């Protein structure tokens, strides 16, 4: 099994459905109170690409993509139509020593924000600012780590704007395809699941 650095057909992905999933255990006590435990630190996204198929050509493209990935065997890139960019996201502050920083996207306000590690940025989309000034960095598109040539000054706020993809795999080894007319096909369910790295 390996990761294929290729994106699922974009026009089909953008018409699909899906979003984040959490794993929370809820135990109701005899008193009626609850005890809750979040088993995952990070959400895991699920998608259904079947909604994006509008024609026989779309189905042929998905079929070829599915076969090349060997079903669930190889993971690949997915563009989430609603959540694929970060703008001026805080990724750290300088200490005069550290030169590498992980890209993250922040969800929520100051009460209890969730910081999502971004591991598959679109490399040429990353713009990093130190103290509000655009600064040159190198970006690893396979990890989301940005590297400065020299460490940012102590206390300097570091922000990043970027586009990103989600690493996913097919969550099935079988495609159920129906040819509905001369130039139309559908596959009601083509489940995809995020691959945690």
XYZ file of N, CA and C in Angstrom:
591
model
N 0.846 -1.174 0.000
C 0.000 0.000 0.000
C 0.884 1.226 0.000
N 0.438 2.258 -0.690
C 1.222 3.477 -0.753
C 0.297 4.653 -1.030
N 0.874 5.822 -0.954
C 0.133 7.046 -1.262
C 0.455 7.442 -2.686
N -0.574 7.711 -3.485
C -0.401 8.210 -4.843
C -0.660 9.714 -4.839
N 0.322 10.533 -5.135
C 0.141 11.994 -5.101
C -0.620 12.500 -6.323
N -1.842 12.008 -6.492
C -2.693 12.401 -7.606
C -4.074 12.712 -7.053
N -4.716 13.731 -7.614
C -6.011 14.174 -7.114
C -7.155 13.477 -7.848
N -8.161 13.070 -7.077
C -9.395 12.527 -7.635
C -9.975 13.571 -8.601
N -10.656 13.147 -9.703
C -11.183 14.129 -10.666
C -11.957 15.257 -9.980
N -11.462 16.474 -10.163
C -11.943 17.625 -9.410
C -13.410 17.953 -9.665
N -13.859 17.898 -10.915
C -15.244 18.260 -11.206
C -16.231 17.310 -10.534
N -15.844 16.068 -10.330
C -16.699 15.097 -9.641
C -16.624 15.310 -8.135
N -15.435 15.562 -7.622
C -15.261 15.776 -6.177
C -16.052 16.976 -5.686
N -16.071 18.060 -6.465
C -16.722 19.280 -6.010
C -18.243 19.151 -5.943
N -18.824 18.123 -6.575
C -20.273 17.916 -6.524
C -20.642 16.778 -5.569
N -19.697 16.349 -4.754
C -19.915 15.224 -3.852
C -20.346 15.691 -2.465
N -20.613 14.739 -1.588
C -21.028 15.041 -0.218
C -20.038 14.466 0.779
N -20.010 15.071 1.964
C -19.175 14.522 3.020
C -18.774 15.567 4.020
N -18.011 15.138 5.019
C -17.559 16.047 6.049
C -16.891 15.308 7.184
N -16.627 16.016 8.301
C -15.879 15.423 9.415
C -16.717 14.455 10.247
N -16.005 13.511 10.836
C -16.604 12.533 11.742
C -15.751 12.488 12.998
N -16.381 12.391 14.142
C -15.701 12.261 15.430
C -16.073 10.930 16.056
N -15.306 10.466 17.027
C -15.607 9.237 17.765
C -15.725 9.595 19.241
N -16.962 9.674 19.724
C -17.222 10.046 21.107
C -17.995 8.934 21.798
N -17.486 8.461 22.926
C -18.206 7.488 23.744
C -19.074 8.261 24.729
N -20.353 7.904 24.819
C -21.266 8.531 25.762
C -21.853 7.433 26.647
N -21.658 7.569 27.969
C -22.199 6.617 28.943
C -23.181 7.379 29.829
N -24.431 6.893 29.860
C -25.433 7.506 30.731
C -25.410 6.759 32.058
N -25.172 7.502 33.129
C -25.094 6.921 34.470
C -26.500 6.716 35.042
N -26.601 5.976 36.150
C -27.892 5.701 36.791
C -28.598 6.991 37.197
N -27.841 8.025 37.490
C -28.423 9.305 37.907
C -28.970 10.103 36.718
N -28.688 9.647 35.505
C -29.099 10.380 34.314
C -28.007 11.286 33.773
N -26.962 11.476 34.543
C -25.823 12.265 34.066
C -25.048 11.460 33.026
N -24.242 12.181 32.259
C -23.451 11.532 31.222
C -21.961 11.681 31.492
N -21.235 10.686 31.072
C -19.774 10.746 30.992
C -19.442 10.626 29.511
N -18.641 11.545 29.002
C -18.282 11.523 27.592
C -16.769 11.467 27.436
N -16.336 10.711 26.445
C -14.920 10.572 26.161
C -14.713 10.682 24.650
N -13.847 11.589 24.243
C -13.503 11.724 22.836
C -12.305 10.827 22.551
N -12.526 9.800 21.718
C -11.463 8.823 21.459
C -10.423 9.308 20.454
N -10.791 10.260 19.625
C -9.878 10.756 18.607
C -9.503 12.205 18.890
N -8.234 12.515 18.740
C -7.782 13.904 18.863
C -8.230 14.698 17.635
N -8.160 14.073 16.475
C -8.495 14.745 15.219
C -9.705 14.086 14.564
N -10.523 14.904 13.919
C -11.656 14.398 13.160
C -11.142 13.595 11.962
N -11.993 12.730 11.458
C -11.692 11.961 10.252
C -12.827 12.220 9.270
N -12.484 12.617 8.061
C -13.500 12.972 7.088
C -13.929 11.770 6.248
N -15.219 11.766 5.915
C -15.800 10.765 5.019
C -16.519 11.490 3.894
N -16.458 10.921 2.700
C -17.105 11.520 1.540
C -17.814 10.443 0.723
N -18.771 10.875 -0.094
C -19.418 9.988 -1.056
C -19.285 10.635 -2.423
N -18.423 10.073 -3.261
C -18.166 10.632 -4.587
C -19.266 10.300 -5.575
N -20.168 9.403 -5.215
C -21.238 9.001 -6.135
C -22.136 10.145 -6.549
N -22.327 11.134 -5.664
C -23.203 12.263 -5.978
C -22.643 13.144 -7.085
N -21.340 13.077 -7.325
C -20.718 13.940 -8.320
C -20.751 13.399 -9.734
N -21.181 12.168 -9.923
C -21.186 11.558 -11.257
C -22.433 11.988 -12.011
N -22.232 12.668 -13.139
C -23.351 13.198 -13.923
C -23.440 12.591 -15.324
N -22.406 11.905 -15.768
C -22.415 11.378 -17.136
C -21.633 10.073 -17.220
N -21.737 9.459 -18.373
C -20.989 8.227 -18.633
C -19.480 8.508 -18.610
N -19.090 9.672 -19.102
C -17.667 10.053 -19.100
C -17.157 10.186 -17.663
N -17.974 10.783 -16.773
C -17.597 10.881 -15.360
C -17.383 9.489 -14.774
N -18.309 8.581 -15.077
C -18.218 7.227 -14.528
C -16.973 6.521 -15.048
N -16.661 6.719 -16.324
C -15.458 6.105 -16.900
C -14.206 6.631 -16.203
N -14.180 7.938 -15.904
C -13.024 8.530 -15.223
C -12.875 7.958 -13.816
N -13.989 7.814 -13.091
C -13.939 7.256 -11.743
C -13.545 5.782 -11.777
N -14.070 5.044 -12.738
C -13.730 3.623 -12.865
C -12.229 3.445 -13.101
N -11.665 4.244 -13.997
C -10.221 4.160 -14.265
C -9.420 4.540 -13.018
N -9.859 5.574 -12.318
C -9.177 6.020 -11.102
C -9.234 4.933 -10.034
N -10.403 4.330 -9.858
C -10.615 3.259 -8.879
C -9.703 2.062 -9.174
N -9.665 1.651 -10.423
C -8.829 0.503 -10.793
C -7.346 0.789 -10.605
N -6.920 2.014 -10.951
C -5.513 2.359 -10.782
C -5.105 2.389 -9.304
N -6.043 2.737 -8.427
C -5.770 2.730 -6.982
C -5.945 1.331 -6.376
N -6.401 0.369 -7.177
C -6.645 -1.013 -6.727
C -7.679 -1.047 -5.595
N -8.751 -0.271 -5.771
C -9.796 -0.215 -4.751
C -9.295 0.482 -3.498
N -9.362 -0.187 -2.362
C -8.965 0.405 -1.078
C -7.463 0.419 -0.843
N -6.679 -0.138 -1.758
C -5.264 -0.382 -1.490
C -4.410 0.886 -1.398
N -4.520 1.781 -2.381
C -3.683 2.988 -2.402
C -4.509 4.219 -2.036
N -3.908 5.124 -1.276
C -4.574 6.386 -0.942
C -4.203 7.443 -1.984
N -4.936 8.564 -1.952
C -4.767 9.607 -2.960
C -5.284 10.925 -2.408
N -5.258 11.965 -3.236
C -5.681 13.307 -2.819
C -7.139 13.568 -3.181
N -7.834 14.282 -2.295
C -9.242 14.643 -2.481
C -9.397 16.129 -2.183
N -10.136 16.832 -3.022
C -10.406 18.253 -2.789
C -11.807 18.372 -2.192
N -11.873 18.844 -0.957
C -13.145 19.082 -0.275
C -13.666 20.434 -0.753
N -14.795 20.437 -1.432
C -15.324 21.663 -2.021
C -15.635 22.762 -1.022
N -15.927 22.400 0.223
C -16.279 23.407 1.225
C -15.140 23.765 2.171
N -14.112 22.941 2.225
C -13.050 23.160 3.213
C -11.701 22.786 2.609
N -11.123 23.715 1.838
C -9.855 23.415 1.163
C -8.852 24.565 1.209
N -9.047 25.502 2.139
C -8.116 26.627 2.209
C -8.044 27.185 3.618
N -6.930 27.795 3.917
C -6.740 28.526 5.169
C -6.203 29.905 4.829
N -6.670 30.925 5.552
C -6.237 32.300 5.292
C -5.670 32.902 6.577
N -4.412 33.296 6.520
C -3.707 33.885 7.669
C -3.892 33.059 8.943
N -3.669 31.762 8.809
C -3.791 30.846 9.946
C -2.538 30.944 10.818
N -2.673 31.132 12.134
C -1.497 31.165 13.004
C -0.845 29.782 13.073
N 0.440 29.702 12.764
C 1.130 28.408 12.830
C 2.258 28.402 13.866
N 2.423 29.493 14.568
C 3.439 29.531 15.623
C 3.986 30.921 15.824
N 4.982 30.979 16.689
C 5.699 32.243 16.872
C 7.186 31.932 16.964
N 7.979 32.876 16.504
C 9.418 32.656 16.470
C 10.035 32.607 17.857
N 11.128 31.829 17.954
C 11.894 31.791 19.210
C 13.376 32.045 18.958
N 13.707 32.388 17.706
C 15.097 32.659 17.359
C 15.927 31.416 17.107
N 15.300 30.217 17.249
C 16.023 28.961 17.063
C 15.330 28.057 16.048
N 14.049 27.879 16.209
C 13.262 26.938 15.402
C 13.086 27.443 13.978
N 13.256 26.527 13.004
C 13.106 26.903 11.592
C 11.975 26.162 10.894
N 11.365 25.148 11.532
C 10.291 24.382 10.898
C 8.990 24.537 11.669
N 7.885 24.638 10.919
C 6.558 24.801 11.500
C 5.554 23.988 10.691
N 4.613 23.359 11.378
C 3.552 22.577 10.741
C 2.408 23.499 10.341
N 1.929 23.355 9.105
C 0.731 24.087 8.710
C -0.464 23.540 9.483
N -1.310 24.418 9.979
C -2.542 24.022 10.672
C -3.665 24.958 10.256
N -4.886 24.440 10.347
C -6.066 25.270 10.135
C -6.838 25.312 11.441
N -7.249 26.504 11.822
C -7.947 26.705 13.095
C -9.453 26.749 12.871
N -10.181 25.986 13.688
C -11.644 25.983 13.656
C -12.137 26.464 15.019
N -13.054 27.427 15.020
C -13.601 27.917 16.271
C -12.920 29.181 16.737
N -13.440 29.685 17.858
C -12.943 30.938 18.419
C -11.947 30.664 19.535
N -11.828 31.585 20.464
C -10.834 31.471 21.525
C -11.226 30.507 22.641
N -12.498 30.082 22.693
C -12.948 29.253 23.805
C -12.252 27.888 23.815
N -12.342 27.145 22.733
C -11.702 25.827 22.642
C -11.443 25.495 21.176
N -10.577 26.247 20.501
C -10.380 26.028 19.062
C -9.760 24.668 18.768
N -10.117 24.148 17.602
C -9.531 22.902 17.115
C -8.490 23.245 16.062
N -7.275 22.729 16.225
C -6.196 22.950 15.265
C -5.987 21.687 14.457
N -6.311 21.764 13.183
C -6.197 20.617 12.280
C -4.857 20.659 11.550
N -4.021 19.628 11.716
C -2.767 19.590 10.954
C -3.061 19.458 9.454
N -2.401 20.257 8.651
C -2.557 20.194 7.200
C -1.318 19.489 6.648
N -1.532 18.275 6.128
C -0.393 17.460 5.684
C -0.251 17.380 4.170
N -1.248 17.871 3.436
C -1.159 17.815 1.970
C -1.485 19.185 1.364
N -0.628 20.192 1.648
C -0.880 21.508 1.050
C -0.555 21.497 -0.435
N -1.194 22.384 -1.163
C -0.807 22.625 -2.552
C 0.409 23.536 -2.463
N 1.576 22.994 -2.768
C 2.854 23.654 -2.471
C 2.954 25.082 -2.986
N 2.545 25.341 -4.218
C 2.713 26.698 -4.754
C 1.651 27.667 -4.239
N 0.759 27.202 -3.378
C -0.274 28.089 -2.824
C 0.107 28.654 -1.458
N 1.170 28.155 -0.860
C 1.525 28.527 0.511
C 2.218 29.895 0.546
N 1.619 30.812 1.348
C 2.203 32.136 1.563
C 2.360 32.309 3.074
N 3.587 32.472 3.527
C 3.870 32.594 4.955
C 4.293 34.025 5.281
N 3.756 34.533 6.397
C 4.109 35.881 6.855
C 4.717 35.793 8.250
N 5.734 36.582 8.464
C 6.343 36.717 9.789
C 6.143 38.164 10.202
N 5.389 38.361 11.279
C 5.072 39.725 11.706
C 4.338 40.510 10.641
N 3.526 39.820 9.823
C 2.748 40.485 8.776
C 3.468 40.692 7.467
N 4.753 40.292 7.391
C 5.553 40.473 6.178
C 5.761 39.124 5.495
N 5.428 39.054 4.196
C 5.607 37.808 3.444
C 7.082 37.417 3.466
N 7.319 36.133 3.809
C 8.680 35.625 3.969
C 8.839 34.339 3.164
N 9.985 34.182 2.517
C 10.240 32.993 1.706
C 10.448 31.766 2.602
N 9.783 30.656 2.217
C 9.938 29.377 2.910
C 9.924 28.269 1.869
N 10.360 27.090 2.271
C 10.151 25.911 1.443
C 9.055 25.092 2.122
N 8.196 24.491 1.313
C 7.067 23.724 1.829
C 7.179 22.285 1.363
N 7.048 21.348 2.290
C 7.029 19.933 1.947
C 5.578 19.540 1.664
N 5.219 19.259 0.387
C 3.829 18.956 0.059
C 3.357 17.598 0.584
N 4.256 16.795 1.125
C 3.856 15.490 1.655
C 3.670 15.488 3.166
N 4.046 16.610 3.830
C 3.890 16.679 5.288
C 3.229 17.970 5.766
N 3.303 19.030 4.964
C 2.775 20.320 5.388
C 3.717 21.081 6.301
N 4.972 20.695 6.323
C 5.958 21.400 7.146
C 6.630 22.478 6.295
N 6.643 23.709 6.839
C 7.331 24.807 6.161
C 8.655 25.053 6.871
N 9.687 25.364 6.077
C 11.033 25.547 6.611
C 11.574 26.916 6.205
N 12.046 27.651 7.202
C 12.673 28.958 6.978
C 14.175 28.771 6.792
N 14.785 29.625 5.981
C 16.238 29.591 5.807
C 16.933 30.013 7.097
N 16.327 30.958 7.828
C 16.852 31.422 9.117
C 15.689 31.472 10.103
N 15.939 31.182 11.379
C 14.838 31.173 12.343
C 14.181 32.547 12.489
N 12.832 32.566 12.547
C 12.143 33.835 12.793
C 12.526 34.400 14.160
N 12.503 35.700 14.253
C 12.888 36.378 15.503
C 11.964 35.983 16.648
N 12.495 36.048 17.843
C 11.727 35.673 19.029
C 10.471 36.536 19.159
N 9.335 35.875 19.379
C 8.066 36.559 19.569
C 7.348 36.969 18.298
N 7.968 36.756 17.129
C 7.334 37.137 15.866
C 6.187 36.183 15.540
N 5.019 36.743 15.245
C 3.854 35.926 14.887
C 4.023 35.386 13.471
N 3.775 34.077 13.313
C 3.926 33.429 12.011
C 2.542 32.954 11.563
N 2.118 33.398 10.369
C 0.835 32.990 9.812
C 1.046 32.420 8.420
N 0.058 31.643 7.967
C 0.156 31.047 6.634
C -1.211 31.036 5.970
N -1.212 31.277 4.668
C -2.398 31.114 3.829
C -2.061 30.030 2.820
N -3.028 29.159 2.515
C -2.731 28.003 1.677
C -4.015 27.343 1.190
N -3.879 26.544 0.146
C -4.905 25.605 -0.284
C -4.399 24.224 0.091
N -5.314 23.283 0.283
C -4.875 21.936 0.658
C -5.846 20.871 0.177
N -5.356 19.656 0.113
C -6.155 18.482 -0.211
C -6.196 17.575 1.022
N -7.079 16.593 0.970
C -7.229 15.627 2.059
C -6.744 14.272 1.551
N -5.842 13.585 2.292
C -5.453 12.241 1.871
C -6.586 11.258 2.195
N -7.073 10.554 1.192
C -8.176 9.611 1.373
C -7.873 8.306 0.646
N -8.740 7.329 0.895
C -8.730 6.086 0.120
C -10.181 5.705 -0.127
N -10.412 4.844 -1.101
C -11.748 4.302 -1.284
C -12.068 3.439 -0.070
N -13.302 3.493 0.399
C -13.706 2.672 1.537
C -14.528 1.483 1.069
N -14.246 1.025 -0.144
C -14.889 -0.154 -0.709
C -13.954 -0.759 -1.748
N -14.089 -2.054 -1.959
C -13.343 -2.722 -3.021
C -14.255 -3.068 -4.189
N -15.475 -2.513 -4.185
C -16.458 -2.842 -5.214
C -17.217 -1.589 -5.632
N -17.327 -1.374 -6.949
C -18.151 -0.287 -7.467
C -19.427 -0.875 -8.052
N -20.562 -0.352 -7.635
C -21.857 -0.781 -8.145
C -22.326 0.277 -9.132
N -22.144 -0.004 -10.430
C -22.378 0.979 -11.486
C -23.642 0.621 -12.258
N -24.417 1.644 -12.611
C -25.616 1.427 -13.420
C -25.599 2.388 -14.592
N -25.777 1.858 -15.796
C -25.904 2.680 -16.995
C -27.381 3.053 -17.093
N -27.713 4.306 -16.848
C -29.113 4.717 -16.757
C -29.704 5.183 -18.082
N -28.874 5.580 -19.028
C -29.334 5.947 -20.374
C -28.117 5.922 -21.283
N -28.303 6.353 -22.539
C -27.222 6.291 -23.511
C -25.955 6.990 -23.020
N -26.100 8.182 -22.420
C -24.918 8.924 -21.977
C -24.964 9.247 -20.484
N -25.600 8.400 -19.709
C -25.669 8.658 -18.272
C -25.409 7.379 -17.493
N -24.662 7.520 -16.423
C -24.367 6.396 -15.541
C -24.412 6.895 -14.116
N -24.645 5.996 -13.191
C -24.611 6.402 -11.793
C -24.067 5.282 -10.933
N -23.474 5.684 -9.848
C -22.988 4.786 -8.808
C -23.381 5.477 -7.512
N -24.545 5.100 -6.933
C -25.079 5.829 -5.787
C -24.114 5.959 -4.616
N -23.235 4.983 -4.450
C -22.340 5.029 -3.302
C -20.908 4.722 -3.715
N -20.070 5.735 -3.600
C -18.626 5.556 -3.773
C -17.988 6.166 -2.533
N -17.927 5.384 -1.443
C -17.440 5.942 -0.182
C -15.927 6.119 -0.155
N -15.515 7.244 0.433
C -14.109 7.558 0.620
C -13.907 7.899 2.096
N -12.741 7.590 2.623
C -12.446 7.898 4.026
C -11.052 8.497 4.125
N -10.905 9.483 4.987
C -9.616 10.139 5.195
C -8.618 9.154 5.795
N -7.379 9.244 5.316
C -6.294 8.416 5.836
C -5.528 9.251 6.854
N -5.523 8.837 8.094
C -4.776 9.555 9.128
C -3.297 9.276 8.947
N -2.472 10.319 9.054
C -1.031 10.148 8.842
C -0.271 10.381 10.135
